[in-house]
Short mmCIF file of C-alpha atoms in Angstrom, two decimals:
data_model
loop_
_atom_site.label_atom_id
_atom_site.label_comp_id
_atom_site.label_asym_id
_atom_site.label_seq_id
_atom_site.Cartn_x
_atom_site.Cartn_y
_atom_site.Cartn_z
CA UNK A 249 23.54 -65.58 -16.60
CA UNK A 250 23.04 -65.06 -20.33
CA UNK A 251 19.07 -66.23 -19.46
CA UNK A 252 18.51 -63.48 -17.15
CA UNK A 253 20.22 -60.62 -18.68
CA UNK A 254 16.91 -59.14 -20.08
CA UNK A 255 15.62 -58.60 -16.41
CA UNK A 256 18.90 -57.26 -15.35
CA UNK A 257 18.46 -54.50 -18.13
CA UNK A 258 15.57 -53.17 -16.70
CA UNK A 259 13.36 -50.73 -18.77
CA UNK A 260 13.93 -46.97 -19.48
CA UNK A 261 10.64 -45.79 -19.52
CA UNK A 262 7.76 -47.25 -17.13
CA UNK A 263 4.84 -48.20 -19.27
CA UNK A 264 1.63 -46.22 -17.93
CA UNK A 265 -1.71 -46.02 -19.60
CA UNK A 266 -2.48 -43.55 -22.15
CA UNK A 267 -4.81 -40.69 -20.60
CA UNK A 268 -7.94 -39.70 -22.44
CA UNK A 269 -7.72 -36.67 -24.81
CA UNK A 270 -8.81 -33.63 -23.12
CA UNK A 271 -12.17 -31.67 -24.37
CA UNK A 272 -10.87 -28.54 -26.48
CA UNK A 273 -11.94 -25.16 -25.29
CA UNK A 274 -13.39 -22.56 -27.01
CA UNK A 275 -10.35 -20.46 -27.50
CA UNK A 276 -8.10 -23.07 -28.27
CA UNK A 277 -10.74 -24.12 -30.98
CA UNK A 278 -11.02 -20.39 -32.33
CA UNK A 279 -7.45 -19.65 -32.25
CA UNK A 280 -5.81 -22.81 -32.87
CA UNK A 281 -5.66 -23.11 -36.55
CA UNK A 282 -8.30 -25.94 -36.83
CA UNK A 283 -10.18 -26.34 -39.59
CA UNK A 284 -13.51 -26.50 -37.42
CA UNK A 285 -15.97 -23.74 -37.99
CA UNK A 286 -18.03 -21.75 -35.69
CA UNK A 287 -21.78 -20.58 -36.35
CA UNK A 288 -21.78 -16.65 -36.19
CA UNK A 289 -25.48 -16.82 -34.64
CA UNK A 290 -24.07 -19.12 -31.98
CA UNK A 291 -20.91 -16.82 -31.03
CA UNK A 292 -22.42 -13.30 -31.61
CA UNK A 293 -26.31 -14.01 -31.97
CA UNK A 294 -28.82 -12.27 -30.21
CA UNK A 295 -30.12 -15.22 -28.65
CA UNK A 296 -27.04 -14.93 -26.10
CA UNK A 297 -26.36 -11.19 -26.11
CA UNK A 298 -27.07 -9.12 -23.09
CA UNK A 299 -27.50 -12.39 -20.90
CA UNK A 300 -24.86 -13.13 -18.55
CA UNK A 301 -23.61 -15.91 -17.58
CA UNK A 302 -24.80 -17.52 -14.08
CA UNK A 303 -21.14 -18.75 -13.29
CA UNK A 304 -19.92 -15.03 -13.41
CA UNK A 305 -21.77 -13.30 -10.52
CA UNK A 306 -24.24 -13.97 -8.05
CA UNK A 307 -25.98 -12.02 -5.50
CA UNK A 308 -25.72 -13.17 -2.12
CA UNK A 309 -27.63 -11.52 0.41
CA UNK A 310 -26.33 -11.16 3.50
CA UNK A 311 -27.45 -9.06 7.14
CA UNK A 312 -26.02 -5.76 5.47
CA UNK A 313 -28.53 -3.88 4.58
CA UNK A 314 -28.97 -0.19 3.25
CA UNK A 315 -29.60 0.89 6.72
CA UNK A 316 -26.25 -1.18 8.06
CA UNK A 317 -24.29 0.56 5.14
CA UNK A 318 -25.81 3.89 6.39
CA UNK A 319 -24.58 3.41 9.61
CA UNK A 320 -21.24 2.07 8.83
CA UNK A 321 -20.77 5.23 6.72
CA UNK A 322 -21.81 7.44 9.59
CA UNK A 323 -18.88 5.37 11.91
CA UNK A 324 -16.70 6.44 9.15
CA UNK A 325 -17.72 9.88 9.04
CA UNK A 326 -17.57 10.28 12.79
CA UNK A 327 -14.00 8.49 12.87
CA UNK A 328 -13.01 11.12 10.19
CA UNK A 329 -14.40 13.83 11.64
CA UNK A 330 -12.47 13.20 15.23
CA UNK A 331 -9.11 12.68 13.38
CA UNK A 332 -9.62 16.05 11.59
CA UNK A 333 -10.42 17.56 14.87
CA UNK A 334 -7.36 15.83 16.51
CA UNK A 335 -5.28 17.01 13.36
CA UNK A 336 -6.74 20.84 13.81
CA UNK A 337 -5.45 20.22 17.77
CA UNK A 338 -2.18 19.35 16.78
CA UNK A 339 -1.80 21.95 14.47
CA UNK A 340 -2.52 24.48 17.26
CA UNK A 341 0.04 23.09 19.38
CA UNK A 342 2.64 23.05 16.71
CA UNK A 343 2.03 26.55 16.14
CA UNK A 344 2.11 27.59 19.77
CA UNK A 345 5.40 25.70 20.06
CA UNK A 346 6.72 27.55 17.12
CA UNK A 347 5.83 30.84 18.84
CA UNK A 348 7.11 30.01 22.04
CA UNK A 349 10.50 28.91 20.11
CA UNK A 350 10.63 32.03 18.33
CA UNK A 351 10.45 34.07 21.77
CA UNK A 352 12.89 31.89 23.06
CA UNK A 353 15.13 32.73 20.44
CA UNK A 354 14.95 36.38 20.48
CA UNK A 355 15.31 35.94 24.42
CA UNK A 356 18.56 34.17 23.70
CA UNK A 357 20.01 36.63 21.17
CA UNK A 358 19.36 39.55 23.54
CA UNK A 359 20.95 37.80 26.38
CA UNK A 360 24.06 37.32 24.29
CA UNK A 361 23.97 40.82 23.10
CA UNK A 362 23.66 42.20 26.89
CA UNK A 363 26.79 39.31 27.72
CA UNK A 364 28.85 40.96 24.98
CA UNK A 365 28.56 44.16 26.06
CA UNK A 366 29.07 43.57 29.58
CA UNK A 367 32.03 41.75 28.43
CA UNK A 368 33.41 44.57 26.59
CA UNK A 369 32.62 47.34 29.54
CA UNK A 370 34.57 45.25 32.08
CA UNK A 371 37.41 43.73 29.52
CA UNK A 372 40.12 46.04 30.44
CA UNK A 373 39.45 46.31 34.04
CA UNK A 374 41.44 44.39 36.37
CA UNK A 375 40.14 42.52 39.56
CA UNK A 376 41.25 45.42 41.92
CA UNK A 377 39.38 48.15 39.83
CA UNK A 378 35.93 47.08 40.63
#
């Protein structure tokens, strides 16, 4: 048992290979506080000024052309026109509904007034006095 004690203990850490050091990025090198110096012309010079990186944006030609965009815009304008007409019609119907509601309210008030007058007229009469 004493001979196998080292095999029984096991390892706290599993030994693995050390990975390769990563390349230092531009910003890490610039702000990392290292003693490495950069050439000002390399950073801000006219050699790189005004030239966009090719990896930033690329023009991808597609089936859409100016005519296609104009056609799509025309379709959108047609939809907006239809929506505006529908909105105007809805506003007109709401206006008509409001007028009808006001008329019904006036009619209900007149009915209430006449019913009250009729009640006052026949309030003191008995059933046999009609």
